[in-house]
Coordinates of C-alpha atoms in Angstrom, one line a residue:
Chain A
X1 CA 4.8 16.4 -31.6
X2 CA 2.7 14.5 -29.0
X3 CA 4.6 11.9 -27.8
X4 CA 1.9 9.2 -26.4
X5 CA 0.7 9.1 -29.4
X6 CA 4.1 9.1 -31.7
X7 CA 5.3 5.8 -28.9
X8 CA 1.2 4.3 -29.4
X9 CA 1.5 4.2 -33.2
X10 CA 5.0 3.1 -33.2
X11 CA 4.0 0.1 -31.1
X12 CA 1.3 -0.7 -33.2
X13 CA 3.6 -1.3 -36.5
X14 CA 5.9 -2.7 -34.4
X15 CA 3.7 -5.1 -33.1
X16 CA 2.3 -5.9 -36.9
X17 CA 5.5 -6.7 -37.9
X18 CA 6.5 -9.6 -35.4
X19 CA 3.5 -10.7 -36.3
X20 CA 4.5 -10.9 -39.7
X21 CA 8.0 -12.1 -38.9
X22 CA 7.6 -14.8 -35.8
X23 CA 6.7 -18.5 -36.8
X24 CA 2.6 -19.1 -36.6
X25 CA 1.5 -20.2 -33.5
X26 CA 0.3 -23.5 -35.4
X27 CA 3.5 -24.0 -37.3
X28 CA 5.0 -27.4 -35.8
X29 CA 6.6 -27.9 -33.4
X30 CA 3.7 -25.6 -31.9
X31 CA 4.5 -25.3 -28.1
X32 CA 7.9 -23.7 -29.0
X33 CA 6.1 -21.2 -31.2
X34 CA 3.2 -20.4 -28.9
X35 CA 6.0 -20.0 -26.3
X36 CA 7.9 -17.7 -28.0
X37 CA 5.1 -15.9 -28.9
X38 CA 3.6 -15.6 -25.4
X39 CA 6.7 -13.6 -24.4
X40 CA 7.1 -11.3 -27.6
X41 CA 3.4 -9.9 -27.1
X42 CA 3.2 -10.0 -23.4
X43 CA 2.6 -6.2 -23.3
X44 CA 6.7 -5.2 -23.8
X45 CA 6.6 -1.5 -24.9
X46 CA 9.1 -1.8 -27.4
X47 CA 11.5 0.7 -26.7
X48 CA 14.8 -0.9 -28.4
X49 CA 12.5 -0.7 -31.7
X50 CA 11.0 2.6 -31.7
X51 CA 14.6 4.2 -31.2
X52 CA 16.1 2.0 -34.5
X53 CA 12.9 3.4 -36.3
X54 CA 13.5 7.0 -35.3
X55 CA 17.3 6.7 -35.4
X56 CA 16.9 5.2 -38.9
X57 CA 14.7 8.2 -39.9
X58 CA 17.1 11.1 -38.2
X59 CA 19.6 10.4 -40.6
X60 CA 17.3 10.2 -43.6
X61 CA 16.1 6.6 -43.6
X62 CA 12.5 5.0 -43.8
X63 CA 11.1 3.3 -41.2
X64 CA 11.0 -0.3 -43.5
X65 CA 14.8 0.1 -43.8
X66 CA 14.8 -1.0 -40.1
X67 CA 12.0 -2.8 -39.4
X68 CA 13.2 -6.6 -39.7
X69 CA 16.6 -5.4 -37.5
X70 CA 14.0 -3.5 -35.2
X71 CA 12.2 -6.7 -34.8
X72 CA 15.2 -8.7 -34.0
X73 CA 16.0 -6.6 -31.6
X74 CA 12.7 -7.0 -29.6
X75 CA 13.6 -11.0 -30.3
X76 CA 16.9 -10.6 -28.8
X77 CA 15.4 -8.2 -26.1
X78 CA 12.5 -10.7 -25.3
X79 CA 14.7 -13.8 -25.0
X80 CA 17.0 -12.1 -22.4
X81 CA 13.9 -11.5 -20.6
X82 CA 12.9 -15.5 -20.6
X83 CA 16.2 -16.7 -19.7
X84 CA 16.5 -13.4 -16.8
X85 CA 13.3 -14.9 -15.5
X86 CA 14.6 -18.5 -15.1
X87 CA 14.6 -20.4 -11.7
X88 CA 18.3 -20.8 -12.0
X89 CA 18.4 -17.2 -12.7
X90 CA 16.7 -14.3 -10.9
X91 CA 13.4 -17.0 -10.6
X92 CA 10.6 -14.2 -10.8
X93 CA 6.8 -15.6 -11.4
X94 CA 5.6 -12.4 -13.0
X95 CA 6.7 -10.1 -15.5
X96 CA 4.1 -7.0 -16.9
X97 CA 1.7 -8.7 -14.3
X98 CA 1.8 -11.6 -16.2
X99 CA 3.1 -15.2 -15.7
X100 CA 6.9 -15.6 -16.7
X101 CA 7.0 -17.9 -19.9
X102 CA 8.7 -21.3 -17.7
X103 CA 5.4 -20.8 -15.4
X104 CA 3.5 -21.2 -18.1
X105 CA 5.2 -23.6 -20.7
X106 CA 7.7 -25.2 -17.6
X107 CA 11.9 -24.4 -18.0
X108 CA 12.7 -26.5 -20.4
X109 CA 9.9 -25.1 -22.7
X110 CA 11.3 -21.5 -21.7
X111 CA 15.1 -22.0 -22.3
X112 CA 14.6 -23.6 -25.9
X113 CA 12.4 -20.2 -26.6
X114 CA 14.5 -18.2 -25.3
X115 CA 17.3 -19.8 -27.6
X116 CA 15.2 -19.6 -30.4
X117 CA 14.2 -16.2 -30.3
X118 CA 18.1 -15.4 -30.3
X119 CA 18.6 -17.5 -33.4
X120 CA 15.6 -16.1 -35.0
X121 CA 17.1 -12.5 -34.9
X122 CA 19.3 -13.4 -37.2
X123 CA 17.8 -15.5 -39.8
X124 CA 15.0 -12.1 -39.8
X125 CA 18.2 -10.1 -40.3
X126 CA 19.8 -11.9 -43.2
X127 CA 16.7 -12.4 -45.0
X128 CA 17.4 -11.8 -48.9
X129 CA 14.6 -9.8 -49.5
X130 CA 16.1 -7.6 -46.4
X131 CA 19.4 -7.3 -48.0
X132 CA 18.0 -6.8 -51.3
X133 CA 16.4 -3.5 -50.0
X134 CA 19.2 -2.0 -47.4
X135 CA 22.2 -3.4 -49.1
X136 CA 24.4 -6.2 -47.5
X137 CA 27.0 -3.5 -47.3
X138 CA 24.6 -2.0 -44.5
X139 CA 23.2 -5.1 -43.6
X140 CA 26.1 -7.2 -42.4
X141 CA 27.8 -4.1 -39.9
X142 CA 24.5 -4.3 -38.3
X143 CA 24.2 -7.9 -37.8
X144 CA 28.1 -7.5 -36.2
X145 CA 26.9 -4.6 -34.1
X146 CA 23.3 -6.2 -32.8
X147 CA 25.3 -9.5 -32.2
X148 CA 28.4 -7.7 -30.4
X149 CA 26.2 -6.1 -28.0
X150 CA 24.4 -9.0 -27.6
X151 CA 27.1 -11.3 -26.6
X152 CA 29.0 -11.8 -23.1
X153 CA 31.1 -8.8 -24.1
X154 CA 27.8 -7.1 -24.0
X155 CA 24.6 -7.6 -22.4
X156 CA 25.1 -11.4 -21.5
X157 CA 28.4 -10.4 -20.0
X158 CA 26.5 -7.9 -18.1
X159 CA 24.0 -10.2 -16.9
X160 CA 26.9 -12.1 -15.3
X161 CA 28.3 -9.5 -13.3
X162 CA 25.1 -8.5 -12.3
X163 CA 24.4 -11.9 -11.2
X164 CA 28.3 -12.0 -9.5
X165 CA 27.9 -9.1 -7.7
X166 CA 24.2 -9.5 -6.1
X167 CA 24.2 -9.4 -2.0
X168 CA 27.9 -7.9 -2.3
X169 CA 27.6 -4.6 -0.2
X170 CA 31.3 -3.8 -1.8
X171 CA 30.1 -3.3 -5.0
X172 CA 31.4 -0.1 -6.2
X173 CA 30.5 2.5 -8.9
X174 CA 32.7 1.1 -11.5
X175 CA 30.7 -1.9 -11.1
X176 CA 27.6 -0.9 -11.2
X177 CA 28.5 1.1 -14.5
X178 CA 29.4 -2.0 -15.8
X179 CA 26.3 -3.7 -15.3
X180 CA 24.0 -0.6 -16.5
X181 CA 25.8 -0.1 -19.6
X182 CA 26.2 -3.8 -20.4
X183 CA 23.2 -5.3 -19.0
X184 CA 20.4 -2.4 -21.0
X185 CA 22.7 0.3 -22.3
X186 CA 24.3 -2.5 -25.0
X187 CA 21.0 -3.4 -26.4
X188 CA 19.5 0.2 -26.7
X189 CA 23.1 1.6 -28.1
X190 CA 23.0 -1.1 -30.4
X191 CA 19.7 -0.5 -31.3
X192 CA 20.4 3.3 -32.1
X193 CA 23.7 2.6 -34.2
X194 CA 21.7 0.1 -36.4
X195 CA 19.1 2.6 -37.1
X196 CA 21.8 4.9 -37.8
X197 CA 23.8 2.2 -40.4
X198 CA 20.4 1.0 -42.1
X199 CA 19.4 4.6 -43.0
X200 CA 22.6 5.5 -44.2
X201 CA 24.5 7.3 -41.4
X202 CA 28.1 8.9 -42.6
X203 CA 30.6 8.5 -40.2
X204 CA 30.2 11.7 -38.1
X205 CA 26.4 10.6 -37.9
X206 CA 27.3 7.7 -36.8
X207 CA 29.2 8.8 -33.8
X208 CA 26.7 11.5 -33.0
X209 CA 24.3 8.5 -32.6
X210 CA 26.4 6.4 -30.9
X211 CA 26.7 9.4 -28.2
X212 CA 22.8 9.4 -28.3
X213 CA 22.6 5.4 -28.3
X214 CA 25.2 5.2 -25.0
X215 CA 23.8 8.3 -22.8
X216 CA 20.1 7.3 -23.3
X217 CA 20.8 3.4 -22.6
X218 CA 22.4 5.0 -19.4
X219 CA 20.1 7.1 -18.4
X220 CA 17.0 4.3 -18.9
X221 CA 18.5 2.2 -16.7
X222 CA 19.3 4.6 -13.9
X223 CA 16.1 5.7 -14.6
X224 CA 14.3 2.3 -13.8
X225 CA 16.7 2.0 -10.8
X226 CA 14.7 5.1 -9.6
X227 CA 11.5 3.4 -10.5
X228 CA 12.1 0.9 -8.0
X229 CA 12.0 3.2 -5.3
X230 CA 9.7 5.7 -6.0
X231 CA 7.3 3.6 -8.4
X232 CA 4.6 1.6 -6.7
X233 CA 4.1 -2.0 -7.8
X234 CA 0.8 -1.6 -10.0
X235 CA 3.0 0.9 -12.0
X236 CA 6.2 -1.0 -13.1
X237 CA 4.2 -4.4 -12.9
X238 CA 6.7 -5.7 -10.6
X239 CA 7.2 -5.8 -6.7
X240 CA 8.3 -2.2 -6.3
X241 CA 11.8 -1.9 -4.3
X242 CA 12.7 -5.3 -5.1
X243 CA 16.1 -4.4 -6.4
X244 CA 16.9 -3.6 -2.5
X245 CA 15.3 -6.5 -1.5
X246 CA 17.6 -8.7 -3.4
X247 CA 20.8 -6.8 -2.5
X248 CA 21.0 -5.4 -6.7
X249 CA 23.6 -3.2 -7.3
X250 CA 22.0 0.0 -8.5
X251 CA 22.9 3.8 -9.0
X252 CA 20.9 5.2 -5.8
X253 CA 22.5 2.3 -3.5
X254 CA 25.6 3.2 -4.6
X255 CA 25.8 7.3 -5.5
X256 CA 21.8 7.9 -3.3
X257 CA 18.7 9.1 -4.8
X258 CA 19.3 12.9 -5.3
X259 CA 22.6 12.2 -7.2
X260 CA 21.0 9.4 -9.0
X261 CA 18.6 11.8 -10.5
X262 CA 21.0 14.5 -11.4
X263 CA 23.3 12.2 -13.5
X264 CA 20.0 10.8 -15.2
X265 CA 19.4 14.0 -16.4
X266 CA 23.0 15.1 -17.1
X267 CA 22.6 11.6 -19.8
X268 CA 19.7 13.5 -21.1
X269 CA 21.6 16.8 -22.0
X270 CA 24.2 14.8 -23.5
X271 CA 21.9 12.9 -25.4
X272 CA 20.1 16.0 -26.7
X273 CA 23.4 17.7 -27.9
X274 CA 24.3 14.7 -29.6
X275 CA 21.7 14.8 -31.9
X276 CA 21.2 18.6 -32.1
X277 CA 22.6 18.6 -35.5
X278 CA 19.9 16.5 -37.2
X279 CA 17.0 19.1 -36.9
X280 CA 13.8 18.3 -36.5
X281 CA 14.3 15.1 -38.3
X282 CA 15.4 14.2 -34.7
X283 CA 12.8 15.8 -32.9
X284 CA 11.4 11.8 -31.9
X285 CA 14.8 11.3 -30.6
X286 CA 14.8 14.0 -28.5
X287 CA 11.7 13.9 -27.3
X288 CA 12.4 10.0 -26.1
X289 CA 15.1 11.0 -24.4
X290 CA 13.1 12.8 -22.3
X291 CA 10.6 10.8 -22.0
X292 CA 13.0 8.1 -20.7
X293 CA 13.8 9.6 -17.3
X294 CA 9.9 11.4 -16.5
X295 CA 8.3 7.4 -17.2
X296 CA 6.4 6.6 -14.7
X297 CA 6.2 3.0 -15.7
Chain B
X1 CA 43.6 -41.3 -48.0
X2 CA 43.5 -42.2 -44.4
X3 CA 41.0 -41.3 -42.4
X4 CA 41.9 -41.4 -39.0
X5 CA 45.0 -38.9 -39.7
X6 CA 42.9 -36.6 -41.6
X7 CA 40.1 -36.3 -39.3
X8 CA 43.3 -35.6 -36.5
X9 CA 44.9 -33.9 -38.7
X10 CA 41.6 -31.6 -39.3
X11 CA 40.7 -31.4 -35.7
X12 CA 43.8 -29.6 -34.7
X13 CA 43.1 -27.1 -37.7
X14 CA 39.8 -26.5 -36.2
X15 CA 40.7 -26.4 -32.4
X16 CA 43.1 -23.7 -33.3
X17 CA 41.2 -21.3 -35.1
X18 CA 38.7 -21.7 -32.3
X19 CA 41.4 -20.7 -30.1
X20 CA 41.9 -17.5 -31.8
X21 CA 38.3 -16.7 -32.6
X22 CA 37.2 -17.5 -28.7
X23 CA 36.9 -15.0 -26.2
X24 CA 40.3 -15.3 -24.4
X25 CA 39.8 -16.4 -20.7
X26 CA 40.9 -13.5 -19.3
X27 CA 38.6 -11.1 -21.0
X28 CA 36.0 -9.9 -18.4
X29 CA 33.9 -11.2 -17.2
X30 CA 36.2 -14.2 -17.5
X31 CA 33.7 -17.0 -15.7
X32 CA 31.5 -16.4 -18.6
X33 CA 34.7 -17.0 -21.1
X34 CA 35.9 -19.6 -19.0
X35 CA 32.6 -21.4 -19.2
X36 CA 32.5 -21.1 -22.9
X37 CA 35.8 -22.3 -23.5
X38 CA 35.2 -25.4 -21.0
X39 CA 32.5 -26.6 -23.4
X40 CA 34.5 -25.9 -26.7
X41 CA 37.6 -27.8 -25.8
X42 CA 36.0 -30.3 -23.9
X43 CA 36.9 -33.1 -26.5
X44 CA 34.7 -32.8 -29.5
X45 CA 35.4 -34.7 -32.6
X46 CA 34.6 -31.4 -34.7
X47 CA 32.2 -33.6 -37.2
X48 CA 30.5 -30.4 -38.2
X49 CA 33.7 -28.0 -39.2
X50 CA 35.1 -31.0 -40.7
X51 CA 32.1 -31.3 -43.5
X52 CA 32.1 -27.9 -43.9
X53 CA 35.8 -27.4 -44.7
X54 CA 35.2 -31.1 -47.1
X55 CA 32.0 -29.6 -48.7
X56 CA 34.0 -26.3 -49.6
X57 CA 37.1 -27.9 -50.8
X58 CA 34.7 -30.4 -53.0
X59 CA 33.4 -28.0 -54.7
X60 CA 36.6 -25.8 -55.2
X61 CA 36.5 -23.8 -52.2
X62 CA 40.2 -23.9 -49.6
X63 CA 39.7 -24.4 -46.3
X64 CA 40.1 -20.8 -45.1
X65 CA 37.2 -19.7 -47.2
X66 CA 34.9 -22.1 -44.7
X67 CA 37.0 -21.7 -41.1
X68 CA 35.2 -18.8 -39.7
X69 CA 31.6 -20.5 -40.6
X70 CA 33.1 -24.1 -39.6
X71 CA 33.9 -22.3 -36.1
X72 CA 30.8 -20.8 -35.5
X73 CA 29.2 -24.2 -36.3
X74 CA 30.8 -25.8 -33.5
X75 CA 29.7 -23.1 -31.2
X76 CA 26.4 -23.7 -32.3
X77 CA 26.7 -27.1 -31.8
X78 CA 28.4 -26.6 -28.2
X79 CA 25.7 -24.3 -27.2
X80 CA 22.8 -26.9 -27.9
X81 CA 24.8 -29.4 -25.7
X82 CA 25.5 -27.3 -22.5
X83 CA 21.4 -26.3 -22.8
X84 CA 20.8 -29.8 -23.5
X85 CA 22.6 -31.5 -20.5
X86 CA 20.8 -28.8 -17.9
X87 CA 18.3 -30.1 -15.0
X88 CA 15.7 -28.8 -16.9
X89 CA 16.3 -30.6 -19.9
X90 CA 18.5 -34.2 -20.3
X91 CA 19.5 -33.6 -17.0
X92 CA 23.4 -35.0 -17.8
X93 CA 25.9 -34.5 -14.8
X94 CA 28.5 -36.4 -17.7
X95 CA 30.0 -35.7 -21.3
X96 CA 32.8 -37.3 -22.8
X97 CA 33.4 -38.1 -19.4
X98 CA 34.0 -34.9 -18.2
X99 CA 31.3 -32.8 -15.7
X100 CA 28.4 -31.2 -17.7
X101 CA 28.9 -27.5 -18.0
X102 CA 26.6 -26.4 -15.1
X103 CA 28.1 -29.0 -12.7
X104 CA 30.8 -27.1 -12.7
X105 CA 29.8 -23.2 -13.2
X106 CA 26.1 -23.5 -12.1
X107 CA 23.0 -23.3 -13.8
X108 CA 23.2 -19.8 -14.4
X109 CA 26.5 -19.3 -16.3
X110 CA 25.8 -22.7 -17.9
X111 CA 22.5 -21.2 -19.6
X112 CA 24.1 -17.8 -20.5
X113 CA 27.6 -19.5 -21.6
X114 CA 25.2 -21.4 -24.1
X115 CA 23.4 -17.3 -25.1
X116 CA 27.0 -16.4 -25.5
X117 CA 28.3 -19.1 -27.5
X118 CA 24.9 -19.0 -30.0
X119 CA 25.2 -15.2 -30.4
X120 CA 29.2 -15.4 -31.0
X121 CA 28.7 -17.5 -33.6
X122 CA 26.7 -14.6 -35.8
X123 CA 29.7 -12.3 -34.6
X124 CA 31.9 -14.2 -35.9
X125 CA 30.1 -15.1 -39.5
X126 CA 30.0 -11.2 -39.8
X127 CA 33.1 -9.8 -39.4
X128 CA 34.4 -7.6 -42.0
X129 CA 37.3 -9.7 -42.9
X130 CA 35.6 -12.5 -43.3
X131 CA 33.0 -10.6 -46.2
X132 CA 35.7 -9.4 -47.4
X133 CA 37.2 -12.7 -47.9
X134 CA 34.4 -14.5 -49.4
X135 CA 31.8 -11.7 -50.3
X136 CA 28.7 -10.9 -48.7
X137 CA 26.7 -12.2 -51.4
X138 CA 28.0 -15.7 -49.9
X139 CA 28.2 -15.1 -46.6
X140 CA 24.3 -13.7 -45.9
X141 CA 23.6 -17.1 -47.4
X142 CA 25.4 -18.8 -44.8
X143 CA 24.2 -16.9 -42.1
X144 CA 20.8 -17.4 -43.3
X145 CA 21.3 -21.3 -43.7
X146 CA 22.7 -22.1 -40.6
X147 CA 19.9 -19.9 -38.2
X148 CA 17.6 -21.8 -39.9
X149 CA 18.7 -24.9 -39.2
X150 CA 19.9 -24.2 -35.6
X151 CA 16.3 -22.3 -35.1
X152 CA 13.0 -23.6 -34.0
X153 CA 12.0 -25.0 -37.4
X154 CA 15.4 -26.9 -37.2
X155 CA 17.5 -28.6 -34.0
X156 CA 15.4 -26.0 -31.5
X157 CA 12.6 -27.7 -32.9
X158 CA 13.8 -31.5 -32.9
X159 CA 14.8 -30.8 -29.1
X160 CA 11.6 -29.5 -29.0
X161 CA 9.8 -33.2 -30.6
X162 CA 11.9 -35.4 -28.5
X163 CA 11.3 -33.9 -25.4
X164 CA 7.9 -34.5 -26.1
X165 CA 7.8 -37.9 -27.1
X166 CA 9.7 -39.2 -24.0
X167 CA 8.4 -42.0 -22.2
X168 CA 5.9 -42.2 -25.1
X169 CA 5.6 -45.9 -26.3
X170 CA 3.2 -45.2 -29.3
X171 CA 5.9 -42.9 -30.8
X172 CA 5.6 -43.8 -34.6
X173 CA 8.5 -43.8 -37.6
X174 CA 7.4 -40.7 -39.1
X175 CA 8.0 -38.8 -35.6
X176 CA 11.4 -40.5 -35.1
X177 CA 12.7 -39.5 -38.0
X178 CA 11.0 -35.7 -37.3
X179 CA 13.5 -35.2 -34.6
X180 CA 16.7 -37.1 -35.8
X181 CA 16.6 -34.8 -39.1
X182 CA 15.7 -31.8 -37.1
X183 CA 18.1 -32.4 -33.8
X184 CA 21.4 -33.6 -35.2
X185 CA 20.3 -34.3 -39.2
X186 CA 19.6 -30.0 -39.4
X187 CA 22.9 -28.6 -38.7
X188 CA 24.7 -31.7 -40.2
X189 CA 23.3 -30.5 -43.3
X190 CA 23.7 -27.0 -42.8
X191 CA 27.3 -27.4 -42.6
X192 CA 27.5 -29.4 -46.0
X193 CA 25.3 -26.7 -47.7
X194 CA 27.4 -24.2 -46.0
X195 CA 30.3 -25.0 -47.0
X196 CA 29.5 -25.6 -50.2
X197 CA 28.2 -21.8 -50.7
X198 CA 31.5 -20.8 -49.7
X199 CA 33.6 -22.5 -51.9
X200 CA 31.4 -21.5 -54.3
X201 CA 29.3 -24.3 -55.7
X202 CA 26.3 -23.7 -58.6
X203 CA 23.0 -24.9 -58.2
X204 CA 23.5 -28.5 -59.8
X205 CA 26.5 -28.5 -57.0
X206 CA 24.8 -27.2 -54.1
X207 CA 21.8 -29.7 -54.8
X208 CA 24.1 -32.6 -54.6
X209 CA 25.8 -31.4 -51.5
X210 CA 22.3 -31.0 -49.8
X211 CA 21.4 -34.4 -51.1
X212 CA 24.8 -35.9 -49.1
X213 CA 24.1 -33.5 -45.7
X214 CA 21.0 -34.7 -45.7
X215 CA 21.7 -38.6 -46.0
X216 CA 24.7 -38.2 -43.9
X217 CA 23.0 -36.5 -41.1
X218 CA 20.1 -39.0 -40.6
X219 CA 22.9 -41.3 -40.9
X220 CA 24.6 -40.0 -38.4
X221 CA 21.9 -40.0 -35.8
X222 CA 20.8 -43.8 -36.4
X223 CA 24.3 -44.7 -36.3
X224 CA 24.3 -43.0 -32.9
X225 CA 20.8 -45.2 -31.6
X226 CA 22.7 -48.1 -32.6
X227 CA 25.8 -47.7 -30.5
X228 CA 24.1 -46.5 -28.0
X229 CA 22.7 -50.7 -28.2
X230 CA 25.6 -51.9 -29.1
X231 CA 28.6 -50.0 -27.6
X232 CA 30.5 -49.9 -24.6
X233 CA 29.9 -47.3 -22.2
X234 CA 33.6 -46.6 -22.1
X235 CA 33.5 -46.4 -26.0
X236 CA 30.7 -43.7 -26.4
X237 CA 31.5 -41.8 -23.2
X238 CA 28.1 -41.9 -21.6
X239 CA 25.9 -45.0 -20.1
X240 CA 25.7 -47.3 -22.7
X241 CA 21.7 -48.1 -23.1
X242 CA 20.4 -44.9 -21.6
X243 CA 18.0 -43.8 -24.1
X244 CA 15.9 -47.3 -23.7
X245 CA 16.5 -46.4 -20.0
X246 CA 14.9 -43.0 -20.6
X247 CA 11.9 -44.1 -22.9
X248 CA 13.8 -41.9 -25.9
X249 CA 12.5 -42.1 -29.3
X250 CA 15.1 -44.1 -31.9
X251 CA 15.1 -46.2 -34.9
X252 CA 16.1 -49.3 -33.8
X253 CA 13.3 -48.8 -31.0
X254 CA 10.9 -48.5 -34.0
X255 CA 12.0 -50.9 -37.0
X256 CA 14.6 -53.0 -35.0
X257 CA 18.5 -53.1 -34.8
X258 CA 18.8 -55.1 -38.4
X259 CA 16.6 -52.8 -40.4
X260 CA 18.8 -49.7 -39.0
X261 CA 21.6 -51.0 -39.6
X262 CA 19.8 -51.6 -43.6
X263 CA 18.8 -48.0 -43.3
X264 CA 22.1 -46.8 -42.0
X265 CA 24.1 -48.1 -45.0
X266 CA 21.4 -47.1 -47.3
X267 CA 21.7 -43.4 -46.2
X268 CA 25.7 -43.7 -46.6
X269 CA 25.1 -45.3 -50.3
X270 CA 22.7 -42.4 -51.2
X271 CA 25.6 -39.9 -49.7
X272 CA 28.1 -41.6 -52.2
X273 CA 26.5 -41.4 -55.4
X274 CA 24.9 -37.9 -55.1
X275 CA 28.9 -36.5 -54.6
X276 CA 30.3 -38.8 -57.1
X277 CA 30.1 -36.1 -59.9
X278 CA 32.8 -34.1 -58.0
X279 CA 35.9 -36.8 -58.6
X280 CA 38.9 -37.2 -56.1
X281 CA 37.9 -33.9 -54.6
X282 CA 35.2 -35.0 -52.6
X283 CA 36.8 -38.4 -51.6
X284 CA 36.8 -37.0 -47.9
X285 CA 33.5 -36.7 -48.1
X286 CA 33.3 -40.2 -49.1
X287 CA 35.2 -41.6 -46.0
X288 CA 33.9 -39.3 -43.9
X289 CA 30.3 -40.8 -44.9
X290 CA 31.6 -44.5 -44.7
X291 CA 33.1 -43.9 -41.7
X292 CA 29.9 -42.9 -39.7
X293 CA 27.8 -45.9 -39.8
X294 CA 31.4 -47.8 -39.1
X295 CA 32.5 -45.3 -36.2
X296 CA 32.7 -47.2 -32.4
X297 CA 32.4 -44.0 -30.4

């Protein structure tokens, strides 16, 4: 298969189907839904989805049995993103080269998106017509899972120790494990577990994705730690080695670069074993995997 | 029945399953669970769980059919105040007399305390015991109904409106009542219809139940404008007078303090008659609604 174009096309129907799902821009009150919608299509490449998708098809599903929980995801996703961006939070200006949503619709504007585009997950994900199709014996497990990891015993709770820990030159590897597999890795395992569920994943399939789900969400964000480094600014649309800058606790700062990039790549192995036994039916998987850590942006 | 030990008598019954259902403060990271639990116990009168557990009993329901959805109400509710009182929004160092949320964790744990407490709620509305209690073919319902109303077609959205029309004199009747049913009528009504779907109600029930959440909830909110007129600032917990002060949009700005007062009782007489077919089991419900438009705090 020819990855560009497998991760292109996915984007496309991935980007359809927000469109589909997210409030008009003109339904009232309109600034809230132009705001939300600003962030949602500001050029995110919607990795969280396209792993539900292809998780959902390993294990014998369609791609329409995850699409509205895919799209939640990239909800959930995006509103971390708004709130991340915050003045009272990491305060950047720019995200993808573009303004950050409070530059453009002020913080107050930004917060209530944010919070919207949380609650709107879930009212996508517990549509009838959804539950009608997948089965609320599927359908309610993922809602648990996607909220779980979600949550401050997930990717909130890794935001905070991320946030706790920034300028501490003490922090230690433990920590910063934390954080990665809190902050991304809950979001991306979640998003590969409710793939799994929605198309019908028995339990050893399940855990064989959930061993995917974790080493990949690992490996992504040690990956982007790398990025930082080596990456210039025009390529991850941000100001490249601005994680060092702000004293962020990442996986080079902590274990250095060469070490960084060996464990990346150990994740990947794992990653690929896990889903050895789905065949070619997982080739997508497999092939993101290793996509994940050779990114350039 | 006597209200004021019932409503007690109910709040402890709520507080306590909150206490179980919470985060413990311990749990790491435990500044985010601290903040959360700040907020939750910080004095509410638990308006919302209390309708829900009436509307469920009403119609049939017990009160453990509604707890876990009457819970996550509250949270919801929780998490719009904490957003609500930031510096980028009402701007409140004060609640119930107590320091706002962020005066006393910072902006940032204040905002993602409010994430958390949003996205626990849908954790907790779909656990597996709690389908198993009621049945997913009432629960999704539930879920559904109350991201809805908490969304940015409901309270996001009547945040959203009032926002907007501060400071703005030529704010007209149809506006006003825009944001009253959408900020505080929305999830009022949710919790009614809510609890009603767990206990079980039939159309011809559940119509009559939304007819009373709605009534009540307006209700509710011009009750509030009113005290905030004509009560004490000791009685209502915050500076009695401050939405004139702040230019906010209310009824008796609009049609005067007599005709709210007219509209007030109206509401409350609307609430009565459309639960009158449901006998002695709704007469909560009926105190509950008398008692809003008489209520001094």
């Amino acid at each position: 298969m020819e990855l560009k174009s497998y991760l292109k096309e996915r984007c496309t129907i991935v980007d359809n189907a927000l469109e589909r799902y997210l409030p008009a821009e003109d339904e009232l009150p309109s600034s809230i839904h132009r705001s939300m919608r600003y962030s949602v299509f500001a050029g995110g490449k919607r990795v969280r989805p396209i792993l539900m998708l292809a998780a959902c098809e390993a294990v014998g599903g369609t791609i329409e049995d995850a699409m509205p929980a895919a799209c939640a995801m990239e909800m959930i996703h995006t509103y971390s993103l708004i709130h991340d961006d915050l003045p009272a939070m990491d305060d950047d200006d720019f995200r993808r080269g573009r303004p950050t949503n409070h530059k453009v619709f002020g913080d107050a504007i930004a917060i209530l998106a944010g919070d919207a585009l949380l609650t709107e997950a879930f009212i996508l994900m517990s549509s009838p017509e959804y539950s009608a199709r997948v089965g609320t014996e599927r359908l309610l497990p993922v809602i648990r899972e996607i909220g779980y990891c979600a949550g401050s015993r997930g990717m909130v709770g890794g935001q905070v120790v991320d946030m706790e820990s920034e300028g501490n030159k003490e922090i230690d590897l433990a920590t910063v494990q934390y954080i990665h597999t809190h902050k991304t890795g809950a979001l991306m395992k979640a998003s590969v577990k409710a793939g799994a569920i929605l198309g019908g994943a028995d339990k050893k399939a399940l855990e064989a994705m959930t061993k995917y789900g974790e080493a990949v969400g690992l490996a992504f964000q040690i990956a982007d730690d790398i990025l930082d480094i080596e990456g210039t600014t025009e390529q991850i649309g941000k100001d490249a080695g601005s994680d060092e800058a702000r004293g962020k606790a990442t996986y080079p700062a902590i274990m250095g670069l060469a070490d960084s990039k060996r464990r990346a790549q150990e994740l990947v192995d794992i990653a690929l074993t896990a889903v050895e036994p789905f065949g070619a039916k997982a080739e997508p998987l497999r092939e993101i995997a290793r996509y994940i850590v050779s990114r350039k942006s």
